[in-house]
PDB file of C-alpha atoms and ligand atoms in Angstrom:
ATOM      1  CA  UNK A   1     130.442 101.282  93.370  1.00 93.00           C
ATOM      2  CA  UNK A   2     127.585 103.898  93.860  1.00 96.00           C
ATOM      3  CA  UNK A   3     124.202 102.711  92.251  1.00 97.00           C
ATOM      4  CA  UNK A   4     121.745 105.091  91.057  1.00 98.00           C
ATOM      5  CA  UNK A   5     117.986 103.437  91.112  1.00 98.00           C
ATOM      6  CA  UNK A   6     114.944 105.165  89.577  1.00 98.00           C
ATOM      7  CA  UNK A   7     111.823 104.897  92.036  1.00 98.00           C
ATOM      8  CA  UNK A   8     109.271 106.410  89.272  1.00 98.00           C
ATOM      9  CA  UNK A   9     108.977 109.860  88.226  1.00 98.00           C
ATOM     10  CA  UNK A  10     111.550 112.054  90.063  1.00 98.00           C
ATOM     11  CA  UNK A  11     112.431 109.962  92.401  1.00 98.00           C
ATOM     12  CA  UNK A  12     116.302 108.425  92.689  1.00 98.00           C
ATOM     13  CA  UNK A  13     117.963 106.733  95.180  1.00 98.00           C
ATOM     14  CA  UNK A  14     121.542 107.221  95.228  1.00 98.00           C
ATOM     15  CA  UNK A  15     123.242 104.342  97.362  1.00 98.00           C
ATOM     16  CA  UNK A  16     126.363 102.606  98.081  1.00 96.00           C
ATOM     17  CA  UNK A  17     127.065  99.391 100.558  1.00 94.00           C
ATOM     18  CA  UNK A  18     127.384 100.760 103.913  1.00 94.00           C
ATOM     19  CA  UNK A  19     127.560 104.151 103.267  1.00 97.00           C
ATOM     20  CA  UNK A  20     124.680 106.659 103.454  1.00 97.00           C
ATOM     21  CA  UNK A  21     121.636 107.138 101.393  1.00 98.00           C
ATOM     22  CA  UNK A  22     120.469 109.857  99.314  1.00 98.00           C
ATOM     23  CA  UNK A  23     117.056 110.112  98.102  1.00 98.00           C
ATOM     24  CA  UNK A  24     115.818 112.723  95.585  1.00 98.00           C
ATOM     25  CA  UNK A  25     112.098 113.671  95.455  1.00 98.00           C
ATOM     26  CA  UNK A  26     109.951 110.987  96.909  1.00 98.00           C
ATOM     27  CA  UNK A  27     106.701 111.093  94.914  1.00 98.00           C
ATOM     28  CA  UNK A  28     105.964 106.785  96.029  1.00 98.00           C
ATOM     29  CA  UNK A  29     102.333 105.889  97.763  1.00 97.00           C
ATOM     30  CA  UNK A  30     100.254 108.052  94.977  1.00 96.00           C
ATOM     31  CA  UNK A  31     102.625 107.564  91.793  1.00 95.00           C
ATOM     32  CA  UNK A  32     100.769 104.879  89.561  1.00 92.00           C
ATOM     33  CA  UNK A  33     103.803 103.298  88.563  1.00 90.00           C
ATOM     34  CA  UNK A  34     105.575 103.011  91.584  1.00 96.00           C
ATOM     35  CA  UNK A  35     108.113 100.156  91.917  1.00 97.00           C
ATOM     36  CA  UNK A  36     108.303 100.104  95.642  1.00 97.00           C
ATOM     37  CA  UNK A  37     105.858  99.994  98.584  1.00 97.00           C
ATOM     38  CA  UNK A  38     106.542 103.037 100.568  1.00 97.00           C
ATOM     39  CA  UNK A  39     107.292 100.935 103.941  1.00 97.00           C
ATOM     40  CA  UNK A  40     110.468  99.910 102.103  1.00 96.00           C
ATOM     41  CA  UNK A  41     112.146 103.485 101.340  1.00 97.00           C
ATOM     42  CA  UNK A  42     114.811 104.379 103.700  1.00 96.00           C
ATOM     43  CA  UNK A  43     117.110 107.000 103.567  1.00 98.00           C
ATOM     44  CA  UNK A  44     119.943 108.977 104.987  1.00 98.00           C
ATOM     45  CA  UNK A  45     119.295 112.577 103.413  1.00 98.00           C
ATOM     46  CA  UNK A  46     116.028 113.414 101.268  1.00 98.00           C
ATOM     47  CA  UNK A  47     116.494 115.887  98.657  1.00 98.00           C
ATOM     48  CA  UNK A  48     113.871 118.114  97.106  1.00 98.00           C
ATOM     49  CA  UNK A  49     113.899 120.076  94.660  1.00 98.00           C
ATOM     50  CA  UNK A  50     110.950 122.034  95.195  1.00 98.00           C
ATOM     51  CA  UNK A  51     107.682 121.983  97.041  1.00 98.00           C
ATOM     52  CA  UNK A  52     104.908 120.553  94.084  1.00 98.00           C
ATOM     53  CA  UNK A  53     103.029 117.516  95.475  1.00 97.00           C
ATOM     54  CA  UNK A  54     104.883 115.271  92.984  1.00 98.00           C
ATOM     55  CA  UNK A  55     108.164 116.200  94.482  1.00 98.00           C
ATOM     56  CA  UNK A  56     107.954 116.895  97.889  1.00 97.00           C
ATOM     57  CA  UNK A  57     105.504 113.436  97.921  1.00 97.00           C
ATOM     58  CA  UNK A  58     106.340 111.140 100.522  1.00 98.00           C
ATOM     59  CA  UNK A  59     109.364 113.010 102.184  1.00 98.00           C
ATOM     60  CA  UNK A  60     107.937 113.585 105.597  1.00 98.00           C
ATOM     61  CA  UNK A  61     106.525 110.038 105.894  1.00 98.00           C
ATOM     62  CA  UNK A  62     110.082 108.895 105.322  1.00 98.00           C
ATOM     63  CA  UNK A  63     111.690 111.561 107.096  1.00 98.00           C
ATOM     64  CA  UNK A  64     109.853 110.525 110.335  1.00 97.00           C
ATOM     65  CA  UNK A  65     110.509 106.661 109.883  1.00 97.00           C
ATOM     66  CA  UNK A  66     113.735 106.819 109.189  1.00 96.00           C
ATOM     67  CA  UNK A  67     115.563 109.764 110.714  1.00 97.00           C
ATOM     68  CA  UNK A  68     116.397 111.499 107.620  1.00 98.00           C
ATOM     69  CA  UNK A  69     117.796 114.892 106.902  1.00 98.00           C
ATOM     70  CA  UNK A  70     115.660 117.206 104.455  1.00 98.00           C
ATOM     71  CA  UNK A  71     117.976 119.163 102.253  1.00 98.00           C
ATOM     72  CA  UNK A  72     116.409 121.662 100.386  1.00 98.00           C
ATOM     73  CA  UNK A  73     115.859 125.299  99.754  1.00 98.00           C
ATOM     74  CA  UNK A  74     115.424 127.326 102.791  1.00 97.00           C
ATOM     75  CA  UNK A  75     111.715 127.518 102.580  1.00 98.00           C
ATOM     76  CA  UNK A  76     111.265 124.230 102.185  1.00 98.00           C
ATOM     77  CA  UNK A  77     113.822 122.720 105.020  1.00 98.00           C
ATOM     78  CA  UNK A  78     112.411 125.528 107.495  1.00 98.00           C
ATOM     79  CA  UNK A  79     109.164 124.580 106.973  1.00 97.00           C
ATOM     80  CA  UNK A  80     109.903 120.826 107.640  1.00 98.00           C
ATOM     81  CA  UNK A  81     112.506 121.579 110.808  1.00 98.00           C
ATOM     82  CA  UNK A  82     109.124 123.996 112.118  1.00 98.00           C
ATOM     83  CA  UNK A  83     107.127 120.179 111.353  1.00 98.00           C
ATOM     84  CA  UNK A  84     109.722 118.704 113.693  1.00 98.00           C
ATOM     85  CA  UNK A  85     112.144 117.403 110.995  1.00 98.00           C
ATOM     86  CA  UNK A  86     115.928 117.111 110.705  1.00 98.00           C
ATOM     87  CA  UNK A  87     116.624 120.001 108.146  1.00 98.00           C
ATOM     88  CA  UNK A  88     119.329 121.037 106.182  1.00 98.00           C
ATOM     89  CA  UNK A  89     118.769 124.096 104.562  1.00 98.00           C
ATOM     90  CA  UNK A  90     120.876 126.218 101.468  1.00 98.00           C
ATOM     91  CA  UNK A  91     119.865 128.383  98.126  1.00 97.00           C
ATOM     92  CA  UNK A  92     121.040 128.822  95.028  1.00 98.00           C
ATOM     93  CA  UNK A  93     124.266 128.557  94.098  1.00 98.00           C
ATOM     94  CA  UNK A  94     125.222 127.236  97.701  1.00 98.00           C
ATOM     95  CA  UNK A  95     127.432 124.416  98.574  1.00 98.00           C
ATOM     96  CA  UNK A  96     126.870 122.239 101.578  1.00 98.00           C
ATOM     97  CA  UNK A  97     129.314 119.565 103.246  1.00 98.00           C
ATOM     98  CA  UNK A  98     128.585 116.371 104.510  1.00 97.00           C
ATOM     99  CA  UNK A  99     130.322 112.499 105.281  1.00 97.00           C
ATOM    100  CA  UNK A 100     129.719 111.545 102.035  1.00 97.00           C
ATOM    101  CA  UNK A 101     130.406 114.532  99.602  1.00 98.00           C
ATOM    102  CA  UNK A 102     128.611 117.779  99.138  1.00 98.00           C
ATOM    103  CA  UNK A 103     125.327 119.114  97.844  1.00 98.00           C
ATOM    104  CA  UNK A 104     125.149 122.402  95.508  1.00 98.00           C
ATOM    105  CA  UNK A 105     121.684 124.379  94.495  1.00 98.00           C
ATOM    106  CA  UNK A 106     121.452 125.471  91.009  1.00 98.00           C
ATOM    107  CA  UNK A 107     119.019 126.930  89.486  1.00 98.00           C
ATOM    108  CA  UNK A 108     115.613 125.390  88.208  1.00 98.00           C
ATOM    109  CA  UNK A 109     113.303 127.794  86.062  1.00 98.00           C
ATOM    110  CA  UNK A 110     109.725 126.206  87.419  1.00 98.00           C
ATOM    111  CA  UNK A 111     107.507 126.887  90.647  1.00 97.00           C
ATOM    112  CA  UNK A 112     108.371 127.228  93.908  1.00 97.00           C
ATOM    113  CA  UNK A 113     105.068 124.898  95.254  1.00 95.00           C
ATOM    114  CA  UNK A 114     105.678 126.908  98.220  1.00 95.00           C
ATOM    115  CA  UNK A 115     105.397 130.603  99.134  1.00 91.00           C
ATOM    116  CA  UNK A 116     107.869 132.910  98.671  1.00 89.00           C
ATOM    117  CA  UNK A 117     110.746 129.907  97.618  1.00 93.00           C
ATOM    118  CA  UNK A 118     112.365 129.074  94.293  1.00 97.00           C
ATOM    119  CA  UNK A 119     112.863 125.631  92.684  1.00 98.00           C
ATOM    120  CA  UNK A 120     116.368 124.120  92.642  1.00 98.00           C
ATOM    121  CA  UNK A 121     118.524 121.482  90.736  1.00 98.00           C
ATOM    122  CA  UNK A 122     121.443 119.934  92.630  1.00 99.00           C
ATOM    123  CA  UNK A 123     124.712 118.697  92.032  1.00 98.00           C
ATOM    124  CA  UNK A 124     126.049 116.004  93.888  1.00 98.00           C
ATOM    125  CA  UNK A 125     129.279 115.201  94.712  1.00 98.00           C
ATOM    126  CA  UNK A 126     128.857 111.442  96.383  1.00 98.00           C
ATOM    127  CA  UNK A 127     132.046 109.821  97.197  1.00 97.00           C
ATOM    128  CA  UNK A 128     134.030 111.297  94.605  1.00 97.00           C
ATOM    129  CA  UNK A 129     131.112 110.626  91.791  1.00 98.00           C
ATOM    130  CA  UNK A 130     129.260 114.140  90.337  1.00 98.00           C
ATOM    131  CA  UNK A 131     126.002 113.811  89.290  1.00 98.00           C
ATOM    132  CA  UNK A 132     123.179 116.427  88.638  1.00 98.00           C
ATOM    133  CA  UNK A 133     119.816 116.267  89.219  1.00 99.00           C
ATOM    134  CA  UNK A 134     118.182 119.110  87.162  1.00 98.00           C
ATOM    135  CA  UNK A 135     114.730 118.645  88.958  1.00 98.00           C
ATOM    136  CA  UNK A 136     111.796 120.344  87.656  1.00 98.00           C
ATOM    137  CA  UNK A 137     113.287 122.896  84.861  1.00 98.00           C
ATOM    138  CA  UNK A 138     112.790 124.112  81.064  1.00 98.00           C
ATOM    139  CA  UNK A 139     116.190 124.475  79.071  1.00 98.00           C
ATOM    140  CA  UNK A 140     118.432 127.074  80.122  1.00 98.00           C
ATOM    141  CA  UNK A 141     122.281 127.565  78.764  1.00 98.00           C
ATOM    142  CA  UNK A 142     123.574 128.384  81.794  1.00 98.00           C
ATOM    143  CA  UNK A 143     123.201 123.930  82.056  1.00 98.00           C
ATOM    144  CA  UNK A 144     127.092 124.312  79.751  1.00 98.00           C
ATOM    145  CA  UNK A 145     128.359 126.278  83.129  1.00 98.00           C
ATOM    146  CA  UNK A 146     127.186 123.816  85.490  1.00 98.00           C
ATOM    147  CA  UNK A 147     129.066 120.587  83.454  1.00 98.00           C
ATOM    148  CA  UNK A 148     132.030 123.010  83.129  1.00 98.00           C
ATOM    149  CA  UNK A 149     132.253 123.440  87.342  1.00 98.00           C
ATOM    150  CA  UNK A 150     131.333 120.145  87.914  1.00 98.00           C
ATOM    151  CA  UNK A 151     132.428 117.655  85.172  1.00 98.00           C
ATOM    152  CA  UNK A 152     129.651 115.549  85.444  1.00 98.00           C
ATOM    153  CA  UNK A 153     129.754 111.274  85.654  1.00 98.00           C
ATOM    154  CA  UNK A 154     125.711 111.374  86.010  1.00 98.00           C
ATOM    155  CA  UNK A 155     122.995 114.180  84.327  1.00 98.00           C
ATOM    156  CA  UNK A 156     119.495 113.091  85.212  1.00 99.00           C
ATOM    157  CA  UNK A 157     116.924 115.265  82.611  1.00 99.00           C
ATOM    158  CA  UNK A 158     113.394 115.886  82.974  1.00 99.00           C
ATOM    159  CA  UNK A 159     111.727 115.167  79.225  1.00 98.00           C
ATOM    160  CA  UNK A 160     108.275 114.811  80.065  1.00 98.00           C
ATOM    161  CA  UNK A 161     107.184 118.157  78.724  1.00 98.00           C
ATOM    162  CA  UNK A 162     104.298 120.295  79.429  1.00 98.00           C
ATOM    163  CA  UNK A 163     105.703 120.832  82.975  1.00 98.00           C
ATOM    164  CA  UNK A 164     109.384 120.778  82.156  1.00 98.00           C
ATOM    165  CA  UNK A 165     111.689 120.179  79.036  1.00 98.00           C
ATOM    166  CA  UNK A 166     110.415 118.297  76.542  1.00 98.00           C
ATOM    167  CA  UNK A 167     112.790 115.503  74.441  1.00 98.00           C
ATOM    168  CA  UNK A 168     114.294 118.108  72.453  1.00 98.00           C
ATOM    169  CA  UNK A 169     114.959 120.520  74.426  1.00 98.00           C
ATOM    170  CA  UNK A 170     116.245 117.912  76.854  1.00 98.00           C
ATOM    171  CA  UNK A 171     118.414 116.839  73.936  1.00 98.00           C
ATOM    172  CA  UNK A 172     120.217 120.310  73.739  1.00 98.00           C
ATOM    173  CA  UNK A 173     120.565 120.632  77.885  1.00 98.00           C
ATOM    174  CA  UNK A 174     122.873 116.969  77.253  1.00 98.00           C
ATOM    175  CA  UNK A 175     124.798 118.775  74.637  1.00 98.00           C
ATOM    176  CA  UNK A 176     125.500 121.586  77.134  1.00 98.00           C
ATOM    177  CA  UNK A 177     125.945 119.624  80.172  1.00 98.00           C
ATOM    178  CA  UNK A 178     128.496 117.076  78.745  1.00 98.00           C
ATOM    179  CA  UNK A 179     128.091 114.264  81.097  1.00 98.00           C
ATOM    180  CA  UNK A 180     129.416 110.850  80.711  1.00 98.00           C
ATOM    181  CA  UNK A 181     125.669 109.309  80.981  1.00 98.00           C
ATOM    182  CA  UNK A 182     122.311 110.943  81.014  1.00 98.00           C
ATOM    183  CA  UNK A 183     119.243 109.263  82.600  1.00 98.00           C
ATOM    184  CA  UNK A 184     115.680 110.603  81.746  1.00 98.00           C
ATOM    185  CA  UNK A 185     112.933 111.119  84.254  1.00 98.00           C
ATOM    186  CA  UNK A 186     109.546 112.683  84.603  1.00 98.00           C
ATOM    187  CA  UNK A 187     108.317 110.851  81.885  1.00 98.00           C
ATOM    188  CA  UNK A 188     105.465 108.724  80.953  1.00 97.00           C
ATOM    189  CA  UNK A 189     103.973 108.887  84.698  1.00 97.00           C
ATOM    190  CA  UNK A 190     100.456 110.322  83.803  1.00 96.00           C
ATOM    191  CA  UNK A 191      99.211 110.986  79.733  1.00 96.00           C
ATOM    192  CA  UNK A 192     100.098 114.395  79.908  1.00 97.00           C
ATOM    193  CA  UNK A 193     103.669 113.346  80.029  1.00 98.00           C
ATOM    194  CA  UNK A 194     103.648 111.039  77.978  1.00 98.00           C
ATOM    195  CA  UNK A 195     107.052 110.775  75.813  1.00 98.00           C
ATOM    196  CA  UNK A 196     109.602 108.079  74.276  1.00 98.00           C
ATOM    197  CA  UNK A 197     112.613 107.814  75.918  1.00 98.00           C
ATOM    198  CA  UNK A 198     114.496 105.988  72.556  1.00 98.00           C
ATOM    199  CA  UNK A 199     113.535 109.260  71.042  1.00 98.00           C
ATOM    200  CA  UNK A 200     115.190 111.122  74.046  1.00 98.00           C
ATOM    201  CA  UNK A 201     118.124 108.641  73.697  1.00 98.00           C
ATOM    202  CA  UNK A 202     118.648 108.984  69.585  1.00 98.00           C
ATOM    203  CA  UNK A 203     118.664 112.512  69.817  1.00 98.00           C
ATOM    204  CA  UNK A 204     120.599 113.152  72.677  1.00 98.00           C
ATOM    205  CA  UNK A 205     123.859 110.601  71.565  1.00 98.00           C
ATOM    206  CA  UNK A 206     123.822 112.488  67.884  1.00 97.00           C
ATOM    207  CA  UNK A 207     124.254 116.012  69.748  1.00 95.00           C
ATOM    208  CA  UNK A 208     126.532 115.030  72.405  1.00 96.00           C
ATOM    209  CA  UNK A 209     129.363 112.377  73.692  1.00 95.00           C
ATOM    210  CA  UNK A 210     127.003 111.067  76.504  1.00 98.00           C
ATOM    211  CA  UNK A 211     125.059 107.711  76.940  1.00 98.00           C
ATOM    212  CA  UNK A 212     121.826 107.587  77.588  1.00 98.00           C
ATOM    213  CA  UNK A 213     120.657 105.146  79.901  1.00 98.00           C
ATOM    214  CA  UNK A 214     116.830 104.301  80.210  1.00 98.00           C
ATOM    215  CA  UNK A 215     115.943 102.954  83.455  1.00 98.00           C
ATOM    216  CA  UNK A 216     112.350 101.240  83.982  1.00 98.00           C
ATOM    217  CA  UNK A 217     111.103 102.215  87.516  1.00 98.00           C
ATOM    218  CA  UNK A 218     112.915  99.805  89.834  1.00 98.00           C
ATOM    219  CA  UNK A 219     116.061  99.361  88.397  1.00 98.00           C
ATOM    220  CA  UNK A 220     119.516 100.835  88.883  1.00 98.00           C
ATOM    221  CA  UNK A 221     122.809 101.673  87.421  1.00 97.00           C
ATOM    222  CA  UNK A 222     126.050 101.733  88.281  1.00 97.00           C
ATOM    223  CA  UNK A 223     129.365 103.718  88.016  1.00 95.00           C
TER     224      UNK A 223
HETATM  225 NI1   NI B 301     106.909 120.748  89.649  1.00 60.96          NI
HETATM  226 MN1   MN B 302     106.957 117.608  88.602  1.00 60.96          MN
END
């Protein structure tokens, strides 16, 4: 059964016994509430979904120690694969293959962090299981096309606000995404995104048919 477990922040590690590990957005040694030491974060692939410090965090680090591939937007993964990483990289609305499944870009409205790029979302087919990351993004209802491509098993919202959607707005990208469970993230981290995520989760069952699961940094669910 694949396991989904939140590392803080933005950061989920998408595993399965003996079978390769995905790791979205490594922001580990300088997040405050960090639930692992970074020593102990391996990884098969590292996605990121755009080039902001809290994102593209501790990738290279584990990239290097572990022998991971980068997948990213092209400015990002060229950029690493010119710093002597293994690089993967796609755009928007580009599909990539691998062992375990695929990897699509879709779109994030937010900052590049790095010149000349766009951010990115991604939906993941592992094994058989879809699941979304939306990565740094406000609400857009394009979100309804995206769960209508890809019915999703996992939607993973930002709902911190200031930077990205905020609870409500999160709410309404649920309703258009139609997921069978919704995890927050990118929440609660610093002051400035500070937010409840029982609000999050009241407001998001009463618009839609998902579940919302709250994970504390460190632990994991499974489907
Ligand atoms: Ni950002
Ligand atoms: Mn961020």
């Amino acid at each position: 059964m694949p396991e989904l477990t939140f590392l803080g922040h933005a950061c989920f590690l998408l595993s399965e016994t003996g079978q390769e590990t995905l790791l979205f957005d490594p922001y580990i040694s300088e997040n405050p509430l960090a639930p692992v030491k970074l020593e102990e974060v391996k990884a098969d692939y590292i996605l990121i979904s755009h080039g902001h410090w809290d994102h593209l965090g501790d990738a290279y680090e584990i990239a290097e120690r572990s022998g991971a591939m980068i997948v990213s937007s092209s400015e990002i993964a060229k950029k690493a694969a010119a710093d002597g990483l293994k690089a993967h990289a796609q755009h928007l609305g580009g599909r990539s293959l691998h062992p375990f499944g695929s990897v699509k870009l879709t779109v994030a409205f937010h900052g590049a962090g790095i010149e000349g790029g766009h951010a990115c979302g991604f939906v993941v087919d592992y094994y058989g299981r879809k699941i979304y990351f939306a990565g740094d993004t406000g609400l857009f209802s394009d979100m309804k096309l995206i769960g209508e491509l890809d019915p999703l098993d996992v939607a993973l919202l930002p709902i911190g606000d200031n930077f990205t959607m905020g609870i409500d707005d999160a709410a309404i990208a649920a309703s258009f995404l139609q997921a069978k469970v919704v995890i927050p993230y990118h929440y609660n981290t610093w002051p400035l995104i500070e937010a409840d995520p029982e609000e999050f989760k009241r407001k998001a069952e009463k618009k839609t048919g998902s579940s919302v699961v709250i994970l504390e940094p460190g632990k994991s669910f499974k489907f």
